[in-house]
N, CA, C and O atoms as a DFTB+ gen file, in Angstrom:
628 C
 N C O
     1  1       0.855      -1.190       0.000
     2  2       0.000       0.000       0.000
     3  2       0.889       1.238       0.000
     4  3       1.858       1.320       0.755
     5  1       0.548       2.199      -0.856
     6  2       1.336       3.418      -0.901
     7  2       0.925       4.348       0.237
     8  3      -0.159       4.228       0.806
     9  1       1.827       5.278       0.550
    10  2       1.551       6.258       1.602
    11  2       0.482       7.214       1.095
    12  3       0.531       7.682      -0.043
    13  1      -0.466       7.486       1.944
    14  2      -1.550       8.385       1.571
    15  2      -1.033       9.828       1.576
    16  3      -0.564      10.303       2.610
    17  1      -1.109      10.529       0.451
    18  2      -0.653      11.918       0.417
    19  2      -1.589      12.874       1.162
    20  3      -1.240      14.028       1.410
    21  1      -2.766      12.389       1.510
    22  2      -3.731      13.189       2.258
    23  2      -3.721      12.714       3.704
    24  3      -3.801      11.515       3.971
    25  1      -3.622      13.658       4.637
    26  2      -3.604      13.320       6.053
    27  2      -5.023      13.022       6.532
    28  3      -5.823      13.930       6.757
    29  1      -5.315      11.739       6.680
    30  2      -6.643      11.320       7.145
    31  2      -6.606      10.806       8.581
    32  3      -7.633      10.402       9.125
    33  1      -5.425      10.821       9.193
    34  2      -5.266      10.287      10.553
    35  2      -5.989      11.163      11.578
    36  3      -5.966      12.391      11.501
    37  1      -6.621      10.502      12.525
    38  2      -7.229      11.206      13.639
    39  2      -8.548      11.897      13.358
    40  3      -9.072      12.595      14.226
    41  1      -9.093      11.721      12.173
    42  2     -10.393      12.319      11.880
    43  2     -11.488      11.492      12.542
    44  3     -11.346      10.282      12.713
    45  1     -12.558      12.143      12.905
    46  2     -13.677      11.431      13.531
    47  2     -14.216      10.381      12.564
    48  3     -14.355      10.649      11.370
    49  1     -14.523       9.183      13.077
    50  2     -15.068       8.134      12.204
    51  2     -16.341       8.607      11.496
    52  3     -17.255       9.148      12.117
    53  1     -16.370       8.389      10.184
    54  2     -17.534       8.697       9.347
    55  2     -18.074      10.118       9.574
    56  3     -19.284      10.340       9.583
    57  1     -17.158      11.065       9.756
    58  2     -17.532      12.461      10.012
    59  2     -18.439      13.022       8.924
    60  3     -19.311      13.843       9.209
    61  1     -18.245      12.595       7.695
    62  2     -18.994      13.112       6.548
    63  2     -20.473      12.753       6.610
    64  3     -21.286      13.371       5.922
    65  1     -20.835      11.755       7.430
    66  2     -22.238      11.369       7.558
    67  2     -22.973      12.237       8.580
    68  3     -24.203      12.298       8.581
    69  1     -22.223      12.898       9.438
    70  2     -22.825      13.704      10.492
    71  2     -22.584      15.205      10.337
    72  3     -23.236      16.018      10.992
    73  1     -21.660      15.556       9.481
    74  2     -21.259      16.954       9.364
    75  2     -21.541      17.459       7.957
    76  3     -21.061      16.874       6.986
    77  1     -22.310      18.535       7.830
    78  2     -22.559      19.083       6.492
    79  2     -21.261      19.633       5.880
    80  3     -20.353      20.050       6.599
    81  1     -21.192      19.626       4.578
    82  2     -19.997      20.109       3.879
    83  2     -19.581      21.496       4.355
    84  3     -18.392      21.758       4.537
    85  1     -20.544      22.379       4.555
    86  2     -20.252      23.762       4.935
    87  2     -19.644      23.882       6.333
    88  3     -19.081      24.924       6.669
    89  1     -19.749      22.842       7.143
    90  2     -19.226      22.880       8.522
    91  2     -17.885      22.161       8.655
    92  3     -17.309      22.124       9.742
    93  1     -17.388      21.595       7.569
    94  2     -16.135      20.836       7.642
    95  2     -14.941      21.763       7.750
    96  3     -14.903      22.839       7.154
    97  1     -13.963      21.313       8.530
    98  2     -12.723      22.072       8.624
    99  2     -11.840      21.702       7.423
   100  3     -12.151      20.745       6.715
   101  1     -10.761      22.431       7.182
   102  2      -9.931      22.167       6.003
   103  2      -9.391      20.731       5.912
   104  3      -9.327      20.179       4.813
   105  1      -9.004      20.119       7.026
   106  2      -8.501      18.739       6.973
   107  2      -9.596      17.759       6.568
   108  3      -9.363      16.858       5.763
   109  1     -10.787      17.938       7.126
   110  2     -11.908      17.068       6.763
   111  2     -12.250      17.244       5.284
   112  3     -12.478      16.271       4.566
   113  1     -12.280      18.495       4.846
   114  2     -12.602      18.784       3.448
   115  2     -11.606      18.108       2.514
   116  3     -12.011      17.442       1.561
   117  1     -10.328      18.267       2.769
   118  2      -9.290      17.655       1.924
   119  2      -9.377      16.130       1.961
   120  3      -9.115      15.474       0.953
   121  1      -9.741      15.561       3.109
   122  2      -9.825      14.106       3.257
   123  2     -10.911      13.498       2.372
   124  3     -10.889      12.299       2.094
   125  1     -11.853      14.316       1.933
   126  2     -12.918      13.810       1.059
   127  2     -12.406      13.450      -0.328
   128  3     -13.032      12.654      -1.027
   129  1     -11.285      14.020      -0.734
   130  2     -10.734      13.720      -2.058
   131  2     -10.349      12.249      -2.122
   132  3      -9.614      11.753      -1.267
   133  1     -10.851      11.550      -3.146
   134  2     -10.546      10.114      -3.267
   135  2      -9.289       9.844      -4.080
   136  3      -8.825       8.706      -4.142
   137  1      -8.729      10.888      -4.709
   138  2      -7.499      10.707      -5.474
   139  2      -7.689      10.078      -6.838
   140  3      -6.762       9.467      -7.369
   141  1      -8.875      10.214      -7.418
   142  2      -9.140       9.594      -8.725
   143  2      -8.488      10.346      -9.878
   144  3      -8.179       9.753     -10.912
   145  1      -8.278      11.649      -9.706
   146  2      -7.677      12.463     -10.753
   147  2      -8.655      12.992     -11.784
   148  3      -8.253      13.757     -12.660
   149  1      -9.919      12.615     -11.714
   150  2     -10.887      13.020     -12.742
   151  2     -11.167      14.519     -12.759
   152  3     -11.484      15.075     -13.810
   153  1     -11.056      15.174     -11.617
   154  2     -11.325      16.613     -11.617
   155  2     -10.245      17.365     -12.390
   156  3     -10.450      18.516     -12.775
   157  1      -9.103      16.732     -12.619
   158  2      -7.999      17.349     -13.356
   159  2      -8.042      17.040     -14.844
   160  3      -7.098      17.350     -15.571
   161  1      -9.109      16.443     -15.291
   162  2      -9.289      16.181     -16.720
   163  2      -9.986      17.372     -17.349
   164  3     -10.827      18.017     -16.722
   165  1      -9.633      17.655     -18.583
   166  2     -10.336      18.701     -19.309
   167  2     -11.722      18.177     -19.671
   168  3     -11.901      17.002     -19.991
   169  1     -12.683      19.073     -19.612
   170  2     -14.073      18.704     -19.835
   171  2     -14.642      19.471     -21.016
   172  3     -14.159      20.544     -21.377
   173  1     -15.673      18.900     -21.602
   174  2     -16.417      19.560     -22.676
   175  2     -17.848      19.735     -22.191
   176  3     -18.469      18.785     -21.713
   177  1     -18.368      20.949     -22.314
   178  2     -19.736      21.216     -21.874
   179  2     -20.586      21.598     -23.070
   180  3     -20.244      22.508     -23.826
   181  1     -21.698      20.895     -23.232
   182  2     -22.640      21.187     -24.312
   183  2     -23.343      22.506     -23.974
   184  3     -23.969      22.635     -22.922
   185  1     -23.233      23.474     -24.876
   186  2     -23.816      24.793     -24.623
   187  2     -25.329      24.755     -24.491
   188  3     -25.904      25.551     -23.747
   189  1     -25.985      23.841     -25.203
   190  2     -27.441      23.781     -25.182
   191  2     -27.975      23.020     -23.972
   192  3     -28.850      23.506     -23.256
   193  1     -27.435      21.817     -23.752
   194  2     -27.967      20.971     -22.677
   195  2     -27.273      21.188     -21.333
   196  3     -27.827      20.853     -20.286
   197  1     -26.063      21.747     -21.362
   198  2     -25.303      21.904     -20.118
   199  2     -24.612      20.623     -19.683
   200  3     -23.931      20.598     -18.658
   201  1     -24.786      19.554     -20.462
   202  2     -24.170      18.274     -20.126
   203  2     -22.650      18.395     -20.227
   204  3     -22.114      19.015     -21.146
   205  1     -21.975      17.785     -19.254
   206  2     -20.522      17.839     -19.193
   207  2     -19.951      16.458     -19.476
   208  3     -20.379      15.461     -18.895
   209  1     -18.975      16.417     -20.379
   210  2     -18.292      15.156     -20.693
   211  2     -16.837      15.264     -20.257
   212  3     -16.171      16.267     -20.510
   213  1     -16.360      14.223     -19.603
   214  2     -14.946      14.156     -19.237
   215  2     -14.159      13.647     -20.428
   216  3     -14.635      12.810     -21.195
   217  1     -12.944      14.166     -20.574
   218  2     -12.053      13.644     -21.606
   219  2     -10.825      13.033     -20.928
   220  3     -10.584      13.257     -19.742
   221  1     -10.070      12.275     -21.676
   222  2      -8.820      11.713     -21.162
   223  2      -7.689      12.737     -21.223
   224  3      -6.552      12.431     -20.864
   225  1      -7.996      13.936     -21.672
   226  2      -7.005      14.997     -21.811
   227  2      -6.782      15.635     -20.437
   228  3      -7.652      16.324     -19.905
   229  1      -5.605      15.389     -19.885
   230  2      -5.313      15.812     -18.516
   231  2      -4.646      17.176     -18.442
   232  3      -3.929      17.594     -19.350
   233  1      -4.902      17.846     -17.346
   234  2      -4.175      19.068     -17.018
   235  2      -2.680      18.763     -17.036
   236  3      -2.255      17.664     -16.678
   237  1      -1.908      19.722     -17.446
   238  2      -0.455      19.545     -17.548
   239  2       0.208      19.192     -16.228
   240  3       1.324      18.674     -16.219
   241  1      -0.466      19.465     -15.099
   242  2       0.133      19.196     -13.792
   243  2      -0.256      17.836     -13.208
   244  3       0.251      17.451     -12.154
   245  1      -1.139      17.116     -13.872
   246  2      -1.568      15.816     -13.338
   247  2      -0.509      14.749     -13.589
   248  3      -0.050      14.566     -14.717
   249  1      -0.132      14.057     -12.537
   250  2       0.770      12.907     -12.651
   251  2      -0.110      11.697     -12.949
   252  3      -0.881      11.259     -12.096
   253  1       0.006      11.169     -14.140
   254  2      -0.821      10.059     -14.612
   255  2      -0.648       8.796     -13.767
   256  3      -1.577       7.994     -13.664
   257  1       0.511       8.610     -13.168
   258  2       0.775       7.399     -12.380
   259  2       0.138       7.466     -10.989
   260  3      -0.361       6.463     -10.481
   261  1       0.159       8.654     -10.379
   262  2      -0.374       8.788      -9.012
   263  2      -1.758       9.415      -8.963
   264  3      -2.435       9.349      -7.937
   265  1      -2.182      10.022     -10.063
   266  2      -3.453      10.762     -10.130
   267  2      -3.464      11.952      -9.170
   268  3      -4.505      12.315      -8.621
   269  1      -2.305      12.540      -8.982
   270  2      -2.173      13.702      -8.096
   271  2      -1.584      14.877      -8.865
   272  3      -0.874      14.699      -9.854
   273  1      -1.887      16.063      -8.399
   274  2      -1.314      17.269      -8.964
   275  2       0.148      17.356      -8.532
   276  3       0.468      17.221      -7.351
   277  1       1.019      17.581      -9.497
   278  2       2.451      17.634      -9.187
   279  2       2.853      18.930      -8.478
   280  3       3.931      19.013      -7.889
   281  1       1.983      19.936      -8.541
   282  2       2.280      21.233      -7.930
   283  2       1.071      21.743      -7.141
   284  3       0.740      22.926      -7.214
   285  1       0.417      20.865      -6.393
   286  2      -0.859      21.191      -5.757
   287  2      -0.842      22.524      -5.001
   288  3      -1.729      23.355      -5.195
   289  1       0.147      22.727      -4.154
   290  2       0.164      23.930      -3.318
   291  2       0.377      25.225      -4.103
   292  3      -0.042      26.293      -3.658
   293  1       1.019      25.138      -5.254
   294  2       1.300      26.346      -6.046
   295  2       0.730      26.235      -7.468
   296  3       1.224      26.885      -8.389
   297  1      -0.286      25.428      -7.636
   298  2      -0.819      25.143      -8.976
   299  2      -1.315      26.378      -9.706
   300  3      -1.277      26.419     -10.936
   301  1      -1.780      27.383      -8.979
   302  2      -2.302      28.577      -9.654
   303  2      -1.208      29.405     -10.324
   304  3      -1.502      30.252     -11.168
   305  1       0.033      29.169      -9.961
   306  2       1.129      29.840     -10.653
   307  2       1.264      29.297     -12.078
   308  3       1.720      30.000     -12.979
   309  1       0.863      28.044     -12.266
   310  2       0.972      27.389     -13.566
   311  2      -0.358      27.335     -14.307
   312  3      -0.406      27.454     -15.531
   313  1      -1.434      27.155     -13.551
   314  2      -2.779      27.025     -14.127
   315  2      -3.716      27.969     -13.352
   316  3      -4.440      27.537     -12.455
   317  1      -3.690      29.255     -13.709
   318  2      -4.489      30.238     -12.964
   319  2      -5.979      29.917     -12.909
   320  3      -6.661      30.286     -11.953
   321  1      -6.491      29.223     -13.944
   322  2      -7.928      28.915     -13.996
   323  2      -8.319      27.671     -13.191
   324  3      -9.495      27.308     -13.157
   325  1      -7.356      27.017     -12.548
   326  2      -7.674      25.844     -11.729
   327  2      -8.630      26.258     -10.614
   328  3      -8.387      27.232      -9.901
   329  1      -9.695      25.524     -10.476
   330  2     -10.727      25.853      -9.487
   331  2     -10.395      25.198      -8.149
   332  3     -10.111      24.002      -8.075
   333  1     -10.438      26.002      -7.108
   334  2     -10.260      25.484      -5.752
   335  2     -11.659      25.188      -5.215
   336  3     -12.447      26.098      -4.959
   337  1     -11.948      23.912      -5.052
   338  2     -13.251      23.511      -4.546
   339  2     -13.289      23.787      -3.046
   340  3     -12.392      23.383      -2.306
   341  1     -14.341      24.480      -2.610
   342  2     -14.503      24.821      -1.198
   343  2     -15.964      24.630      -0.805
   344  3     -16.846      24.581      -1.662
   345  1     -16.208      24.525       0.486
   346  2     -17.604      24.395       0.929
   347  2     -18.494      25.539       0.450
   348  3     -19.683      25.339       0.202
   349  1     -17.924      26.740       0.318
   350  2     -18.744      27.886      -0.084
   351  2     -18.925      28.040      -1.594
   352  3     -19.637      28.939      -2.042
   353  1     -18.274      27.155      -2.397
   354  2     -18.503      27.259      -3.840
   355  2     -18.914      25.926      -4.486
   356  3     -19.060      25.853      -5.706
   357  1     -19.096      24.894      -3.691
   358  2     -19.458      23.570      -4.222
   359  2     -20.741      23.651      -5.054
   360  3     -20.868      22.962      -6.066
   361  1     -21.678      24.480      -4.636
   362  2     -22.947      24.601      -5.366
   363  2     -22.756      25.120      -6.792
   364  3     -23.589      24.855      -7.658
   365  1     -21.672      25.855      -7.048
   366  2     -21.403      26.383      -8.379
   367  2     -20.738      25.357      -9.296
   368  3     -20.829      25.456     -10.519
   369  1     -20.071      24.373      -8.694
   370  2     -19.228      23.475      -9.473
   371  2     -19.613      22.001      -9.439
   372  3     -19.089      21.216     -10.229
   373  1     -20.500      21.613      -8.559
   374  2     -20.820      20.188      -8.401
   375  2     -21.279      19.539      -9.703
   376  3     -21.022      18.356      -9.923
   377  1     -21.949      20.288     -10.563
   378  2     -22.498      19.707     -11.796
   379  2     -21.428      19.135     -12.729
   380  3     -21.709      18.203     -13.483
   381  1     -20.215      19.674     -12.690
   382  2     -19.166      19.179     -13.588
   383  2     -18.211      18.194     -12.921
   384  3     -17.346      17.617     -13.579
   385  1     -18.372      18.007     -11.624
   386  2     -17.518      17.035     -10.935
   387  2     -17.877      15.623     -11.386
   388  3     -19.015      15.369     -11.780
   389  1     -16.923      14.713     -11.331
   390  2     -17.212      13.325     -11.710
   391  2     -18.361      12.747     -10.877
   392  3     -18.553      13.121      -9.720
   393  1     -19.108      11.845     -11.475
   394  2     -20.256      11.228     -10.784
   395  2     -19.850      10.468      -9.528
   396  3     -20.661      10.292      -8.618
   397  1     -18.605      10.020      -9.474
   398  2     -18.127       9.243      -8.327
   399  2     -17.445      10.102      -7.260
   400  3     -17.033       9.585      -6.222
   401  1     -17.324      11.404      -7.507
   402  2     -16.607      12.313      -6.607
   403  2     -17.331      12.462      -5.269
   404  3     -18.543      12.676      -5.228
   405  1     -16.578      12.346      -4.184
   406  2     -17.161      12.453      -2.847
   407  2     -17.811      13.815      -2.618
   408  3     -18.866      13.902      -1.991
   409  1     -17.193      14.865      -3.117
   410  2     -17.783      16.199      -2.938
   411  2     -19.153      16.269      -3.603
   412  3     -20.108      16.778      -3.015
   413  1     -19.247      15.765      -4.812
   414  2     -20.523      15.771      -5.524
   415  2     -21.522      14.835      -4.844
   416  3     -22.682      15.197      -4.646
   417  1     -21.073      13.641      -4.490
   418  2     -21.976      12.681      -3.845
   419  2     -22.581      13.264      -2.570
   420  3     -23.793      13.191      -2.368
   421  1     -21.744      13.841      -1.710
   422  2     -22.243      14.391      -0.453
   423  2     -23.125      15.615      -0.694
   424  3     -24.118      15.812       0.007
   425  1     -22.769      16.432      -1.677
   426  2     -23.590      17.586      -2.025
   427  2     -24.974      17.132      -2.491
   428  3     -25.973      17.811      -2.255
   429  1     -25.018      15.964      -3.161
   430  2     -26.285      15.397      -3.630
   431  2     -26.930      14.485      -2.585
   432  3     -27.907      13.799      -2.886
   433  1     -26.397      14.470      -1.365
   434  2     -26.909      13.646      -0.253
   435  2     -26.856      12.152      -0.561
   436  3     -27.763      11.401      -0.201
   437  1     -25.784      11.731      -1.230
   438  2     -25.579      10.318      -1.545
   439  2     -24.404       9.791      -0.727
   440  3     -23.538      10.566      -0.321
   441  1     -24.364       8.483      -0.482
   442  2     -23.253       7.908       0.295
   443  2     -21.981       7.763      -0.532
   444  3     -22.019       7.745      -1.763
   445  1     -20.856       7.660       0.166
   446  2     -19.578       7.392      -0.499
   447  2     -19.542       5.934      -0.931
   448  3     -20.192       5.077      -0.333
   449  1     -18.776       5.670      -1.973
   450  2     -18.576       4.294      -2.418
   451  2     -17.629       3.583      -1.456
   452  3     -16.799       4.220      -0.807
   453  1     -17.758       2.262      -1.368
   454  2     -16.936       1.509      -0.411
   455  2     -15.456       1.513      -0.748
   456  3     -14.638       1.180       0.109
   457  1     -15.085       1.882      -1.975
   458  2     -13.681       1.971      -2.342
   459  2     -13.045       3.297      -1.936
   460  3     -11.835       3.466      -2.080
   461  1     -13.830       4.230      -1.437
   462  2     -13.271       5.526      -1.031
   463  2     -12.253       5.306       0.084
   464  3     -12.513       4.531       1.005
   465  1     -11.095       5.975       0.021
   466  2     -10.057       5.786       1.045
   467  2     -10.523       6.006       2.488
   468  3      -9.972       5.398       3.405
   469  1     -11.516       6.857       2.704
   470  2     -12.026       7.045       4.065
   471  2     -12.722       5.785       4.580
   472  3     -12.793       5.565       5.789
   473  1     -13.228       4.968       3.676
   474  2     -13.892       3.724       4.081
   475  2     -12.972       2.515       3.963
   476  3     -13.003       1.620       4.808
   477  1     -12.162       2.489       2.925
   478  2     -11.284       1.334       2.693
   479  2     -10.013       1.392       3.549
   480  3      -9.417       0.360       3.857
   481  1      -9.608       2.599       3.925
   482  2      -8.366       2.766       4.673
   483  2      -7.132       2.783       3.793
   484  3      -6.013       2.846       4.302
   485  1      -7.317       2.729       2.471
   486  2      -6.178       2.684       1.559
   487  2      -6.317       3.722       0.451
   488  3      -7.373       3.816      -0.176
   489  1      -5.257       4.508       0.200
   490  2      -5.318       5.453      -0.907
   491  2      -5.295       4.763      -2.270
   492  3      -5.569       5.393      -3.291
   493  1      -4.969       3.472      -2.287
   494  2      -4.896       2.728      -3.542
   495  2      -6.227       2.098      -3.947
   496  3      -6.357       1.591      -5.061
   497  1      -7.210       2.125      -3.057
   498  2      -8.481       1.448      -3.346
   499  2      -9.212       2.059      -4.534
   500  3      -9.916       1.349      -5.253
   501  1      -9.060       3.356      -4.750
   502  2      -9.697       4.009      -5.898
   503  2      -9.114       3.463      -7.214
   504  3      -9.829       3.331      -8.207
   505  1      -7.821       3.153      -7.209
   506  2      -7.186       2.588      -8.406
   507  2      -7.578       1.119      -8.580
   508  3      -7.887       0.670      -9.684
   509  1      -7.559       0.384      -7.470
   510  2      -7.920      -1.037      -7.519
   511  2      -9.360      -1.233      -7.993
   512  3      -9.672      -2.229      -8.645
   513  1     -10.236      -0.278      -7.663
   514  2     -11.638      -0.358      -8.081
   515  2     -11.814       0.051      -9.538
   516  3     -12.904      -0.084     -10.093
   517  1     -10.748       0.551     -10.163
   518  2     -10.827       0.957     -11.566
   519  2     -11.566       2.259     -11.776
   520  3     -12.088       2.509     -12.863
   521  1     -11.617       3.091     -10.750
   522  2     -12.378       4.327     -10.823
   523  2     -11.494       5.529     -11.131
   524  3     -12.003       6.586     -11.505
   525  1     -10.202       5.388     -10.984
   526  2      -9.293       6.513     -11.235
   527  2      -8.901       6.562     -12.707
   528  3      -9.257       5.687     -13.496
   529  1      -8.159       7.610     -13.052
   530  2      -7.669       7.762     -14.421
   531  2      -6.212       7.308     -14.534
   532  3      -5.524       7.652     -15.495
   533  1      -5.759       6.555     -13.576
   534  2      -4.374       6.083     -13.555
   535  2      -4.017       5.382     -14.859
   536  3      -4.636       4.386     -15.234
   537  1      -3.002       5.921     -15.550
   538  2      -2.532       5.320     -16.799
   539  2      -3.437       5.517     -18.003
   540  3      -3.212       4.899     -19.044
   541  1      -4.448       6.357     -17.891
   542  2      -5.428       6.501     -18.971
   543  2      -5.416       7.842     -19.686
   544  3      -6.157       8.026     -20.652
   545  1      -4.592       8.783     -19.238
   546  2      -4.689      10.134     -19.761
   547  2      -3.766      10.402     -20.947
   548  3      -2.809       9.670     -21.201
   549  1      -4.088      11.472     -21.657
   550  2      -3.224      11.991     -22.706
   551  2      -2.914      13.445     -22.347
   552  3      -3.666      14.087     -21.615
   553  1      -1.820      13.943     -22.861
   554  2      -1.343      15.285     -22.538
   555  2      -2.141      16.369     -23.245
   556  3      -2.451      16.258     -24.431
   557  1      -2.469      17.422     -22.496
   558  2      -3.151      18.559     -23.124
   559  2      -2.215      19.300     -24.081
   560  3      -2.684      19.969     -25.001
   561  1      -0.908      19.191     -23.878
   562  2       0.056      19.829     -24.771
   563  2       0.150      19.108     -26.109
   564  3       0.441      19.722     -27.136
   565  1      -0.097      17.805     -26.091
   566  2       0.036      17.005     -27.310
   567  2      -1.294      16.717     -27.994
   568  3      -1.337      16.052     -29.028
   569  1      -2.391      17.229     -27.404
   570  2      -3.723      16.949     -27.940
   571  2      -4.432      18.263     -28.261
   572  3      -4.885      18.957     -27.350
   573  1      -4.533      18.609     -29.531
   574  2      -5.213      19.854     -29.897
   575  2      -6.670      19.844     -29.411
   576  3      -7.325      18.801     -29.412
   577  1      -7.157      20.997     -29.003
   578  2      -8.516      21.096     -28.457
   579  2      -9.577      20.567     -29.418
   580  3     -10.592      20.027     -28.978
   581  1      -9.358      20.715     -30.709
   582  2     -10.348      20.212     -31.678
   583  2     -10.405      18.682     -31.705
   584  3     -11.316      18.114     -32.307
   585  1      -9.451      18.010     -31.064
   586  2      -9.450      16.540     -30.987
   587  2      -9.962      16.014     -29.638
   588  3     -10.053      14.801     -29.445
   589  1     -10.293      16.906     -28.716
   590  2     -10.728      16.464     -27.386
   591  2     -11.957      15.564     -27.454
   592  3     -12.078      14.634     -26.657
   593  1     -12.868      15.820     -28.383
   594  2     -14.066      14.980     -28.500
   595  2     -13.704      13.517     -28.759
   596  3     -14.453      12.614     -28.389
   597  1     -12.567      13.290     -29.388
   598  2     -12.105      11.920     -29.660
   599  2     -11.671      11.205     -28.380
   600  3     -11.452       9.994     -28.387
   601  1     -11.548      11.949     -27.289
   602  2     -11.035      11.390     -26.038
   603  2     -12.068      11.411     -24.908
   604  3     -11.707      11.297     -23.737
   605  1     -13.340      11.555     -25.251
   606  2     -14.395      11.533     -24.231
   607  2     -14.440      10.156     -23.587
   608  3     -14.348       9.132     -24.264
   609  1     -14.584      10.153     -22.258
   610  2     -14.708       8.892     -21.523
   611  2     -16.094       8.821     -20.889
   612  3     -16.675       9.835     -20.503
   613  1     -16.597       7.615     -20.796
   614  2     -17.911       7.404     -20.192
   615  2     -17.784       7.414     -18.672
   616  3     -16.792       6.949     -18.109
   617  1     -18.782       7.938     -18.045
   618  2     -18.817       7.959     -16.578
   619  2     -19.882       7.009     -16.093
   620  3     -20.867       6.805     -16.803
   621  1     -19.742       6.417     -14.924
   622  2     -18.474       6.431     -14.191
   623  2     -17.514       5.423     -14.781
   624  3     -17.921       4.393     -15.317
   625  1     -16.221       5.736     -14.675
   626  2     -15.215       4.795     -15.162
   627  2     -14.625       4.049     -13.987
   628  3     -13.752       3.200     -14.170
């Protein structure tokens, strides 16, 4: 098992079932991330329907092997448009989050999947369940935007 890059130690058991998103502290909020990497994929949004499709075209900072941002703490220096998901803006962004994302699931009052690291105890469970984008992405630098439609992936993966 790999070391969890997110500090989940010492959090109250199943805190997400008793605490609304807006009341979570920063450690609890960060612990909700399952490490799938899907939020770092470029998306296509249909102007008419509002439907959002994920593509395999990854942000330049996504490490395809770990599904983590290589510059998380300073990512806005490289990708100014990167959205910082917070309890006070989840309502604006939940619609484009992956269907399996804990932030979206909890915002929609749905339970976490059993492969989520908070339930499984392992940061690798998201990969073992086949839900992450580990090894599946293509570079945004090498993929022209007009070809992104060729890289749409079905959800949930």
